[in-house]
Structures are given as C-alpha cells and as structure tokens.
C-alpha cells in the first residue's frame, strides 16, 4: 500500500488525496471523524513522527484514542491486546509524565512493561546507542518506546531493531504522541480541529512539541499562529504556512486555543531571554493577555509547567485550562498508538 499526501510549496493543503495502490484515490476532508466505523489498519510499523502520517492515519488514531478514554474511565481497565508482549520504555532523558503514561498504557493493554532509564543503563559506561539497540533487540521486545536528547536518534534505533519503535521525544525534533494527545483534547472540547485558530506560544525554537503540533494541526485544517520573542522563533517558520507574531496581545486576538510551551532552558546554548521576569512580563500567559483571545478560548500546556515563567497559576488552574485533561488524554492516545502498532507484530 502506498500513500501520497500532496503539499503545496508554501505549506500543506487543507485537503489531500490519498492514493492507495491498486485502488481509486480516496479524498480526505479535514473535519472527518471515523468513529462510527471500526478503525482502519494503521499502515506504519513504527511511530517516529507526525511527519509521514496522513490525515487519515491521524484521525484513525484519534478515533481509537476516544475508545481508550472510555476504557480508562471504567473500573475494569485491563485489555488483552498486548497480552504476552514485552514493551521496553527506554528513556535517555528524565521524564515523569510521558514515561508513566506509556507504562500505564502498556499495562492497560496487558503488556509486560520494563522501564529502562539512562542512569541505570550501560550508556553511562560508554555503550553507544547502536550497542544498546542491539542488546535490547536480543531480549526480543515487541515494542520499544524511546526518548533521546538528540534529534534523529530514535530513527537510527528503529533501523537497528526488529520490533516496533515509538518516538517519545527526540531532541527538538518531534514528540508525536504529545501532538496526538493535544489534538484529541482539542477535538473532544471543540468538536473539531478544522478551521480553529490555534496559537502556539513561547520557546518554539527548542520545542519538539511545537513542531509535531504544527504539522498535525495544519494537516487537519487548523490555522496556526506562533508567538514568541524573535530569539525563540526559528527562521523560515512562515514556510510551514503559519502566521508569526512577536507580540502576545496581537497574536492572541481572536484565537480558539492557546497552547503554551515551556521555556526549555536545558536545550539553550547561550542567553535567549534577558530575564525570567522580563519573559513573563511580555510572553507569560496571564489573565490580561488571555482576555485578547476568544471568550471561549481554551488553554493548554504539555507540562512540566514553569509557573510564573510561561504561565500564571491563575490561568493554569483557571476555568479555561485543559492542562489536567491533557494528561488523561495522554494515556488514551498512547494506548491507541500501541494498539495500532500491535497489528503489525508477528502472530497479531
Ligand atoms: C517534552 O518532552 O518535550 C515535554 O513534554 C514538553 C517539555 O519538556 O517542555
């Protein structure tokens, strides 16, 4: 099966044609929801990024995730989809919520889950990523979930192992399950993604969350703005088809969704903002800046939050915040992804 997503030079089209080998092209409408049918097969062995997924792949994962939300809200949450399978969570960067979310998702689907963090691994003793991949591969896992500080490391690992690989964040490159959980949260609250005006604000330069979200939201027909100080906006952003603002109040005018990003000081090499106080004054989301968005605008943050740096507590804990719900949707999306990849495992 081959799939082709046609793009224009200045950004993805709002609709696309999906060409399935041996069949007639199926047209895709960005507002499409497929929940009434059983989820179609997921045509990928790994989930390495949002880039490379078709809009239909994304919608199918969101539909599966909607079902996983229902399962997770029941008293009996356990399923058998991954019974007998081994899932290794290999984290080269510290993480609380993403790792525990993948762990819970795997366990709810019946997998045996092993968490391996860099502090306890041989990588600290000089083993290369490729050696680690070969060692883990010899243990015959079915799925490896990887987080690594270098962009591209997860793709490299995927080429060296026989099992399915999920990217749980690679450097400033991609964080596909974060973008999927954000899309699920938006769709459940607004009923759609197509046509919504979404502002992604703050440290876009160092953010894999921003990159994955821009690709996903544009593919599903949202209009995306990015807002931040010019030192934290990568050059050439307009090529993605987004609108760029360096003034929060102007950028937030009339938006439906305000997505805040963490100031990622661990990825900064040098000084990008004069001071945290100054940053909050101009780019931190407080009640005053939020009042420029639509009255029914909703606020998101991938976490972990720096309160008083990129967001005020008043907004983070306020009535317009979806931040806690994003955490719940994270488990559901990861269940959906693991389940979709499981369809390609031997003897599935
Ligand atoms: C990430 O891993 O990128 C997080 O979910 C967001 C962040 O670290 O700011």
mmCIF file of C-alpha atoms and ligand atoms in Angstrom:
data_model
loop_
_atom_site.group_PDB
_atom_site.id
_atom_site.type_symbol
_atom_site.label_atom_id
_atom_site.label_comp_id
_atom_site.label_asym_id
_atom_site.label_seq_id
_atom_site.Cartn_x
_atom_site.Cartn_y
_atom_site.Cartn_z
ATOM 1 C CA UNK A 1 0.000 0.000 0.000
ATOM 2 C CA UNK A 2 1.428 3.420 -0.872
ATOM 3 C CA UNK A 3 0.058 6.702 0.335
ATOM 4 C CA UNK A 4 0.705 10.161 -1.027
ATOM 5 C CA UNK A 5 -0.083 13.445 0.660
ATOM 6 C CA UNK A 6 0.108 16.293 -1.819
ATOM 7 C CA UNK A 7 1.608 19.520 -0.485
ATOM 8 C CA UNK A 8 1.990 22.964 -1.916
ATOM 9 C CA UNK A 9 5.314 24.792 -1.787
ATOM 10 C CA UNK A 10 4.059 27.190 0.874
ATOM 11 C CA UNK A 11 2.533 24.661 3.221
ATOM 12 C CA UNK A 12 0.283 21.634 3.352
ATOM 13 C CA UNK A 13 -3.031 21.790 1.513
ATOM 14 C CA UNK A 14 -6.203 21.909 3.548
ATOM 15 C CA UNK A 15 -7.309 18.707 1.887
ATOM 16 C CA UNK A 16 -5.403 15.936 0.260
ATOM 17 C CA UNK A 17 -5.759 12.957 -1.950
ATOM 18 C CA UNK A 18 -4.835 9.605 -0.596
ATOM 19 C CA UNK A 19 -3.692 7.142 -3.223
ATOM 20 C CA UNK A 20 -3.973 3.522 -2.203
ATOM 21 C CA UNK A 21 -2.097 1.213 -4.564
ATOM 22 C CA UNK A 22 -4.482 -0.797 -6.676
ATOM 23 C CA UNK A 23 -7.485 1.301 -5.706
ATOM 24 C CA UNK A 24 -9.179 4.554 -6.550
ATOM 25 C CA UNK A 25 -7.960 7.678 -4.717
ATOM 26 C CA UNK A 26 -9.979 8.448 -1.580
ATOM 27 C CA UNK A 27 -10.459 12.102 -0.828
ATOM 28 C CA UNK A 28 -9.941 13.340 2.668
ATOM 29 C CA UNK A 29 -11.905 16.093 4.333
ATOM 30 C CA UNK A 30 -10.078 17.596 7.331
ATOM 31 C CA UNK A 31 -13.129 17.567 9.592
ATOM 32 C CA UNK A 32 -13.608 13.854 9.050
ATOM 33 C CA UNK A 33 -14.375 11.688 12.049
ATOM 34 C CA UNK A 34 -14.487 7.977 11.551
ATOM 35 C CA UNK A 35 -15.717 6.784 14.931
ATOM 36 C CA UNK A 36 -18.765 5.116 13.505
ATOM 37 C CA UNK A 37 -16.616 2.573 11.655
ATOM 38 C CA UNK A 38 -14.075 0.202 13.120
ATOM 39 C CA UNK A 39 -10.593 1.774 12.950
ATOM 40 C CA UNK A 40 -8.863 1.094 9.613
ATOM 41 C CA UNK A 41 -5.468 -0.608 9.627
ATOM 42 C CA UNK A 42 -2.546 1.603 10.617
ATOM 43 C CA UNK A 43 -0.072 1.302 7.733
ATOM 44 C CA UNK A 44 3.123 2.036 9.715
ATOM 45 C CA UNK A 45 5.374 -0.314 11.665
ATOM 46 C CA UNK A 46 6.783 2.464 13.871
ATOM 47 C CA UNK A 47 5.558 5.835 15.098
ATOM 48 C CA UNK A 48 8.588 8.088 14.635
ATOM 49 C CA UNK A 49 6.886 11.412 13.981
ATOM 50 C CA UNK A 50 3.720 13.140 12.825
ATOM 51 C CA UNK A 51 5.586 13.870 9.607
ATOM 52 C CA UNK A 52 4.887 10.875 7.387
ATOM 53 C CA UNK A 53 1.385 10.254 8.758
ATOM 54 C CA UNK A 54 -1.550 11.002 6.502
ATOM 55 C CA UNK A 55 -4.551 12.912 7.853
ATOM 56 C CA UNK A 56 -6.481 9.636 7.719
ATOM 57 C CA UNK A 57 -3.824 7.913 9.868
ATOM 58 C CA UNK A 58 -4.105 10.738 12.413
ATOM 59 C CA UNK A 59 -7.906 10.666 12.526
ATOM 60 C CA UNK A 60 -7.881 6.879 12.875
ATOM 61 C CA UNK A 61 -5.549 7.148 15.898
ATOM 62 C CA UNK A 62 -7.740 9.837 17.464
ATOM 63 C CA UNK A 63 -10.811 7.656 16.992
ATOM 64 C CA UNK A 64 -9.074 4.698 18.633
ATOM 65 C CA UNK A 65 -7.991 7.019 21.461
ATOM 66 C CA UNK A 66 -11.613 8.102 22.033
ATOM 67 C CA UNK A 67 -12.414 4.442 22.681
ATOM 68 C CA UNK A 68 -9.407 4.150 25.002
ATOM 69 C CA UNK A 69 -10.738 7.096 27.061
ATOM 70 C CA UNK A 70 -13.916 5.114 27.698
ATOM 71 C CA UNK A 71 -11.906 2.027 28.702
ATOM 72 C CA UNK A 72 -9.754 4.078 31.078
ATOM 73 C CA UNK A 73 -12.844 5.529 32.765
ATOM 74 C CA UNK A 74 -14.208 2.081 33.626
ATOM 75 C CA UNK A 75 -13.485 0.278 36.867
ATOM 76 C CA UNK A 76 -12.074 -2.678 34.889
ATOM 77 C CA UNK A 77 -9.449 -1.060 32.669
ATOM 78 C CA UNK A 78 -7.477 -4.069 31.571
ATOM 79 C CA UNK A 79 -7.492 -5.306 27.955
ATOM 80 C CA UNK A 80 -5.673 -8.234 26.382
ATOM 81 C CA UNK A 81 -4.482 -6.667 23.096
ATOM 82 C CA UNK A 82 -0.831 -6.792 24.180
ATOM 83 C CA UNK A 83 -1.036 -9.911 26.371
ATOM 84 C CA UNK A 84 2.248 -11.813 26.169
ATOM 85 C CA UNK A 85 4.035 -8.844 24.540
ATOM 86 C CA UNK A 86 7.052 -7.063 26.012
ATOM 87 C CA UNK A 87 7.280 -3.265 25.961
ATOM 88 C CA UNK A 88 10.519 -1.527 26.930
ATOM 89 C CA UNK A 89 10.437 2.171 27.807
ATOM 90 C CA UNK A 90 13.958 3.392 27.090
ATOM 91 C CA UNK A 91 14.400 6.933 28.385
ATOM 92 C CA UNK A 92 17.697 8.765 27.894
ATOM 93 C CA UNK A 93 16.161 11.987 29.304
ATOM 94 C CA UNK A 94 14.308 12.358 32.575
ATOM 95 C CA UNK A 95 10.542 12.217 32.253
ATOM 96 C CA UNK A 96 7.754 11.666 34.710
ATOM 97 C CA UNK A 97 4.522 12.106 32.848
ATOM 98 C CA UNK A 98 5.433 10.691 29.427
ATOM 99 C CA UNK A 99 7.130 7.598 30.823
ATOM 100 C CA UNK A 100 4.388 6.837 33.348
ATOM 101 C CA UNK A 101 1.751 7.473 30.682
ATOM 102 C CA UNK A 102 3.366 4.924 28.321
ATOM 103 C CA UNK A 103 3.763 2.498 31.219
ATOM 104 C CA UNK A 104 0.114 2.743 32.183
ATOM 105 C CA UNK A 105 -0.991 2.485 28.554
ATOM 106 C CA UNK A 106 1.053 -0.698 28.011
ATOM 107 C CA UNK A 107 -0.199 -2.249 31.255
ATOM 108 C CA UNK A 108 -3.829 -1.434 30.478
ATOM 109 C CA UNK A 109 -3.405 -3.337 27.205
ATOM 110 C CA UNK A 110 -1.897 -6.325 29.016
ATOM 111 C CA UNK A 111 1.803 -5.931 28.055
ATOM 112 C CA UNK A 112 4.754 -6.706 30.307
ATOM 113 C CA UNK A 113 6.390 -3.289 30.639
ATOM 114 C CA UNK A 114 10.006 -2.672 31.584
ATOM 115 C CA UNK A 115 11.285 0.841 32.298
ATOM 116 C CA UNK A 116 14.906 1.452 31.500
ATOM 117 C CA UNK A 117 16.394 4.842 32.277
ATOM 118 C CA UNK A 118 19.799 6.068 31.227
ATOM 119 C CA UNK A 119 21.021 6.418 34.796
ATOM 120 C CA UNK A 120 20.817 2.657 35.226
ATOM 121 C CA UNK A 121 21.990 1.687 31.747
ATOM 122 C CA UNK A 122 25.352 0.854 30.221
ATOM 123 C CA UNK A 123 25.198 4.016 28.106
ATOM 124 C CA UNK A 124 26.607 5.838 31.138
ATOM 125 C CA UNK A 125 29.542 3.444 30.904
ATOM 126 C CA UNK A 126 30.219 4.365 27.275
ATOM 127 C CA UNK A 127 27.988 1.994 25.319
ATOM 128 C CA UNK A 128 26.792 3.541 22.049
ATOM 129 C CA UNK A 129 23.170 3.884 21.099
ATOM 130 C CA UNK A 130 23.652 1.182 18.474
ATOM 131 C CA UNK A 131 25.125 -1.245 21.009
ATOM 132 C CA UNK A 132 22.222 -0.534 23.333
ATOM 133 C CA UNK A 133 19.794 -1.175 20.492
ATOM 134 C CA UNK A 134 21.476 -4.493 19.650
ATOM 135 C CA UNK A 135 21.472 -5.565 23.310
ATOM 136 C CA UNK A 136 17.806 -4.746 23.768
ATOM 137 C CA UNK A 137 16.935 -6.362 20.442
ATOM 138 C CA UNK A 138 18.495 -9.620 21.651
ATOM 139 C CA UNK A 139 15.984 -9.623 24.531
ATOM 140 C CA UNK A 140 13.210 -9.851 21.912
ATOM 141 C CA UNK A 141 10.953 -6.970 22.919
ATOM 142 C CA UNK A 142 7.848 -6.323 20.822
ATOM 143 C CA UNK A 143 7.719 -2.547 21.262
ATOM 144 C CA UNK A 144 10.405 -0.068 22.363
ATOM 145 C CA UNK A 145 9.358 3.430 23.400
ATOM 146 C CA UNK A 146 12.360 5.769 23.176
ATOM 147 C CA UNK A 147 13.131 9.258 24.396
ATOM 148 C CA UNK A 148 16.515 10.704 23.484
ATOM 149 C CA UNK A 149 18.087 14.155 23.708
ATOM 150 C CA UNK A 150 19.339 14.024 20.107
ATOM 151 C CA UNK A 151 17.091 14.646 17.113
ATOM 152 C CA UNK A 152 17.167 11.609 14.840
ATOM 153 C CA UNK A 153 18.367 9.130 17.497
ATOM 154 C CA UNK A 154 15.010 7.341 17.574
ATOM 155 C CA UNK A 155 15.012 6.907 13.776
ATOM 156 C CA UNK A 156 18.506 5.433 13.988
ATOM 157 C CA UNK A 157 17.462 2.993 16.694
ATOM 158 C CA UNK A 158 14.401 1.947 14.700
ATOM 159 C CA UNK A 159 16.680 0.850 11.863
ATOM 160 C CA UNK A 160 18.661 -1.415 14.186
ATOM 161 C CA UNK A 161 15.895 -3.391 15.903
ATOM 162 C CA UNK A 162 13.282 -5.894 14.766
ATOM 163 C CA UNK A 163 10.438 -4.599 16.917
ATOM 164 C CA UNK A 164 8.092 -1.610 16.700
ATOM 165 C CA UNK A 165 9.545 1.715 17.881
ATOM 166 C CA UNK A 166 7.673 4.713 19.268
ATOM 167 C CA UNK A 167 9.281 8.148 19.466
ATOM 168 C CA UNK A 168 8.604 9.604 22.930
ATOM 169 C CA UNK A 169 10.549 12.786 22.059
ATOM 170 C CA UNK A 170 13.872 13.204 20.225
ATOM 171 C CA UNK A 171 15.745 16.441 20.893
ATOM 172 C CA UNK A 172 13.989 19.439 19.387
ATOM 173 C CA UNK A 173 12.671 17.295 16.523
ATOM 174 C CA UNK A 174 9.338 15.526 17.209
ATOM 175 C CA UNK A 175 7.077 14.363 20.037
ATOM 176 C CA UNK A 176 4.272 12.708 18.089
ATOM 177 C CA UNK A 177 2.191 11.341 20.978
ATOM 178 C CA UNK A 178 2.115 14.807 22.575
ATOM 179 C CA UNK A 179 0.677 16.316 19.385
ATOM 180 C CA UNK A 180 -1.855 13.482 19.131
ATOM 181 C CA UNK A 181 -2.997 13.935 22.730
ATOM 182 C CA UNK A 182 -3.267 17.683 22.191
ATOM 183 C CA UNK A 183 -5.385 17.106 19.086
ATOM 184 C CA UNK A 184 -7.599 14.641 20.953
ATOM 185 C CA UNK A 185 -8.101 17.144 23.791
ATOM 186 C CA UNK A 186 -8.993 19.895 21.320
ATOM 187 C CA UNK A 187 -11.348 17.695 19.298
ATOM 188 C CA UNK A 188 -13.211 16.487 22.399
ATOM 189 C CA UNK A 189 -13.681 20.055 23.674
ATOM 190 C CA UNK A 190 -14.356 21.917 20.441
ATOM 191 C CA UNK A 191 -15.895 19.079 18.422
ATOM 192 C CA UNK A 192 -13.472 19.658 15.521
ATOM 193 C CA UNK A 193 -9.998 20.801 14.567
ATOM 194 C CA UNK A 194 -10.644 22.109 11.071
ATOM 195 C CA UNK A 195 -10.968 25.897 10.941
ATOM 196 C CA UNK A 196 -9.889 26.507 14.530
ATOM 197 C CA UNK A 197 -7.355 29.236 15.156
ATOM 198 C CA UNK A 198 -4.583 27.836 17.368
ATOM 199 C CA UNK A 199 -1.752 29.917 18.869
ATOM 200 C CA UNK A 200 1.444 28.114 19.889
ATOM 201 C CA UNK A 201 3.352 30.418 22.209
ATOM 202 C CA UNK A 202 6.818 30.724 23.692
ATOM 203 C CA UNK A 203 10.012 28.775 23.126
ATOM 204 C CA UNK A 204 9.214 27.400 19.666
ATOM 205 C CA UNK A 205 12.893 27.193 18.729
ATOM 206 C CA UNK A 206 13.700 24.371 21.165
ATOM 207 C CA UNK A 207 10.318 22.667 21.115
ATOM 208 C CA UNK A 208 9.602 19.249 19.597
ATOM 209 C CA UNK A 209 6.032 19.703 20.851
ATOM 210 C CA UNK A 210 5.599 22.811 18.675
ATOM 211 C CA UNK A 211 6.974 21.092 15.584
ATOM 212 C CA UNK A 212 4.775 17.999 15.891
ATOM 213 C CA UNK A 213 1.741 20.140 16.672
ATOM 214 C CA UNK A 214 2.276 22.474 13.708
ATOM 215 C CA UNK A 215 2.463 19.516 11.298
ATOM 216 C CA UNK A 216 -0.583 17.795 12.792
ATOM 217 C CA UNK A 217 -2.814 20.846 13.154
ATOM 218 C CA UNK A 218 -2.073 22.054 9.617
ATOM 219 C CA UNK A 219 -2.745 18.558 8.240
ATOM 220 C CA UNK A 220 -6.186 18.564 9.900
ATOM 221 C CA UNK A 221 -7.075 22.030 8.644
ATOM 222 C CA UNK A 222 -6.481 24.280 11.674
ATOM 223 C CA UNK A 223 -4.998 27.753 11.227
ATOM 224 C CA UNK A 224 -1.828 28.029 13.268
ATOM 225 C CA UNK A 225 -0.114 31.095 14.697
ATOM 226 C CA UNK A 226 3.195 31.035 16.537
ATOM 227 C CA UNK A 227 4.003 33.724 19.044
ATOM 228 C CA UNK A 228 7.273 34.354 20.831
ATOM 229 C CA UNK A 229 10.326 36.602 21.117
ATOM 230 C CA UNK A 230 12.267 36.628 17.848
ATOM 231 C CA UNK A 231 15.217 34.924 19.621
ATOM 232 C CA UNK A 232 12.999 31.879 20.273
ATOM 233 C CA UNK A 233 11.394 31.586 16.833
ATOM 234 C CA UNK A 234 13.240 29.506 14.224
ATOM 235 C CA UNK A 235 13.895 31.359 10.953
ATOM 236 C CA UNK A 236 11.682 30.495 7.980
ATOM 237 C CA UNK A 237 8.660 29.446 10.072
ATOM 238 C CA UNK A 238 6.313 31.029 7.518
ATOM 239 C CA UNK A 239 7.294 28.289 5.074
ATOM 240 C CA UNK A 240 5.152 25.918 7.158
ATOM 241 C CA UNK A 241 2.133 28.105 6.426
ATOM 242 C CA UNK A 242 1.870 29.519 9.961
ATOM 243 C CA UNK A 243 1.419 33.168 10.921
ATOM 244 C CA UNK A 244 4.212 34.571 13.082
ATOM 245 C CA UNK A 245 3.797 37.173 15.859
ATOM 246 C CA UNK A 246 6.241 38.661 18.354
ATOM 247 C CA UNK A 247 3.515 40.434 20.354
ATOM 248 C CA UNK A 248 1.344 38.228 22.586
ATOM 249 C CA UNK A 249 -1.684 40.516 22.659
ATOM 250 C CA UNK A 250 -1.788 40.874 18.874
ATOM 251 C CA UNK A 251 -1.101 37.188 18.277
ATOM 252 C CA UNK A 252 -3.775 36.015 20.707
ATOM 253 C CA UNK A 253 -6.519 38.227 19.255
ATOM 254 C CA UNK A 254 -9.483 36.014 18.407
ATOM 255 C CA UNK A 255 -7.808 32.608 18.842
ATOM 256 C CA UNK A 256 -9.724 29.481 19.937
ATOM 257 C CA UNK A 257 -6.819 27.611 21.519
ATOM 258 C CA UNK A 258 -3.767 28.956 23.352
ATOM 259 C CA UNK A 259 -1.003 26.366 23.563
ATOM 260 C CA UNK A 260 1.815 27.439 25.875
ATOM 261 C CA UNK A 261 5.310 25.963 25.688
ATOM 262 C CA UNK A 262 7.853 25.520 28.446
ATOM 263 C CA UNK A 263 10.929 27.746 28.353
ATOM 264 C CA UNK A 264 13.399 24.922 27.676
ATOM 265 C CA UNK A 265 16.500 26.172 29.394
ATOM 266 C CA UNK A 266 18.214 22.756 29.268
ATOM 267 C CA UNK A 267 18.330 22.981 25.463
ATOM 268 C CA UNK A 268 19.544 26.583 25.360
ATOM 269 C CA UNK A 269 23.095 27.294 24.463
ATOM 270 C CA UNK A 270 23.555 30.908 25.489
ATOM 271 C CA UNK A 271 21.149 33.616 26.528
ATOM 272 C CA UNK A 272 17.850 33.813 24.659
ATOM 273 C CA UNK A 273 15.840 35.959 27.078
ATOM 274 C CA UNK A 274 17.060 38.890 29.190
ATOM 275 C CA UNK A 275 15.496 37.522 32.407
ATOM 276 C CA UNK A 276 12.689 35.246 33.502
ATOM 277 C CA UNK A 277 10.839 38.245 34.954
ATOM 278 C CA UNK A 278 11.072 40.095 31.657
ATOM 279 C CA UNK A 279 9.979 36.960 29.750
ATOM 280 C CA UNK A 280 6.876 36.557 31.901
ATOM 281 C CA UNK A 281 6.002 40.224 31.511
ATOM 282 C CA UNK A 282 5.937 40.035 27.711
ATOM 283 C CA UNK A 283 5.271 36.371 26.925
ATOM 284 C CA UNK A 284 3.881 34.742 30.075
ATOM 285 C CA UNK A 285 0.175 33.914 29.787
ATOM 286 C CA UNK A 286 -1.798 35.783 32.449
ATOM 287 C CA UNK A 287 -5.456 36.802 32.650
ATOM 288 C CA UNK A 288 -4.857 40.079 30.867
ATOM 289 C CA UNK A 289 -3.158 38.555 27.819
ATOM 290 C CA UNK A 290 -5.680 35.705 27.704
ATOM 291 C CA UNK A 291 -8.525 38.237 27.548
ATOM 292 C CA UNK A 292 -7.399 39.041 23.974
ATOM 293 C CA UNK A 293 -8.301 35.521 22.827
ATOM 294 C CA UNK A 294 -11.915 34.492 22.212
ATOM 295 C CA UNK A 295 -14.059 34.409 25.348
ATOM 296 C CA UNK A 296 -14.387 30.615 24.972
ATOM 297 C CA UNK A 297 -10.683 30.084 24.239
ATOM 298 C CA UNK A 298 -9.054 27.108 25.926
ATOM 299 C CA UNK A 299 -5.550 26.941 27.373
ATOM 300 C CA UNK A 300 -3.103 24.050 27.025
ATOM 301 C CA UNK A 301 0.423 23.246 28.202
ATOM 302 C CA UNK A 302 2.335 19.985 27.634
ATOM 303 C CA UNK A 303 3.945 20.117 31.066
ATOM 304 C CA UNK A 304 6.008 20.326 33.083
ATOM 305 C CA UNK A 305 4.905 23.925 33.672
ATOM 306 C CA UNK A 306 7.096 26.731 34.951
ATOM 307 C CA UNK A 307 4.507 28.757 36.833
ATOM 308 C CA UNK A 308 5.313 32.454 36.791
ATOM 309 C CA UNK A 309 7.620 31.979 33.780
ATOM 310 C CA UNK A 310 5.444 30.999 30.798
ATOM 311 C CA UNK A 311 2.072 30.801 32.566
ATOM 312 C CA UNK A 312 0.470 32.263 35.687
ATOM 313 C CA UNK A 313 -1.113 29.969 38.275
ATOM 314 C CA UNK A 314 -4.364 31.907 37.861
ATOM 315 C CA UNK A 315 -4.562 30.772 34.198
ATOM 316 C CA UNK A 316 -3.032 27.301 34.666
ATOM 317 C CA UNK A 317 -5.644 26.443 37.311
ATOM 318 C CA UNK A 318 -8.457 28.542 35.816
ATOM 319 C CA UNK A 319 -11.734 27.570 34.181
ATOM 320 C CA UNK A 320 -10.293 27.786 30.642
ATOM 321 C CA UNK A 321 -7.421 25.389 31.341
ATOM 322 C CA UNK A 322 -7.350 21.899 29.787
ATOM 323 C CA UNK A 323 -3.977 21.019 31.297
ATOM 324 C CA UNK A 324 -5.199 18.186 33.566
ATOM 325 C CA UNK A 325 -7.373 16.763 30.802
ATOM 326 C CA UNK A 326 -4.313 16.628 28.517
ATOM 327 C CA UNK A 327 -2.701 14.229 30.988
ATOM 328 C CA UNK A 328 -5.728 11.919 30.873
ATOM 329 C CA UNK A 329 -5.784 12.048 27.057
ATOM 330 C CA UNK A 330 -2.081 11.158 27.059
ATOM 331 C CA UNK A 331 -2.750 7.671 28.409
ATOM 332 C CA UNK A 332 -5.580 7.133 25.902
ATOM 333 C CA UNK A 333 -3.506 8.263 22.920
ATOM 334 C CA UNK A 334 -0.615 6.022 23.936
ATOM 335 C CA UNK A 335 -2.993 3.074 24.259
ATOM 336 C CA UNK A 336 -4.258 3.848 20.750
ATOM 337 C CA UNK A 337 -0.735 4.046 19.319
ATOM 338 C CA UNK A 338 0.452 0.814 20.987
ATOM 339 C CA UNK A 339 -2.683 -0.978 19.834
ATOM 340 C CA UNK A 340 -2.293 0.294 16.254
ATOM 341 C CA UNK A 341 1.358 -0.802 16.100
ATOM 342 C CA UNK A 342 0.449 -4.173 17.602
ATOM 343 C CA UNK A 343 -1.466 -5.017 14.420
ATOM 344 C CA UNK A 344 1.936 -5.386 12.681
ATOM 345 C CA UNK A 345 3.546 -7.615 15.316
ATOM 346 C CA UNK A 346 4.193 -11.238 14.361
ATOM 347 C CA UNK A 347 1.182 -13.501 15.078
ATOM 348 C CA UNK A 348 -1.057 -10.455 15.686
HETATM 349 C C1 LIG B 1 8.727 17.294 26.092
HETATM 350 O O1 LIG B 1 9.212 16.230 26.366
HETATM 351 O O2 LIG B 1 9.094 17.938 25.117
HETATM 352 C C2 LIG B 1 7.680 17.785 27.057
HETATM 353 O O3 LIG B 1 6.565 17.055 27.002
HETATM 354 C C3 LIG B 1 7.469 19.231 26.939
HETATM 355 C C4 LIG B 1 8.605 19.938 27.590
HETATM 356 O O4 LIG B 1 9.566 19.306 28.003
HETATM 357 O O5 LIG B 1 8.528 21.146 27.678
#
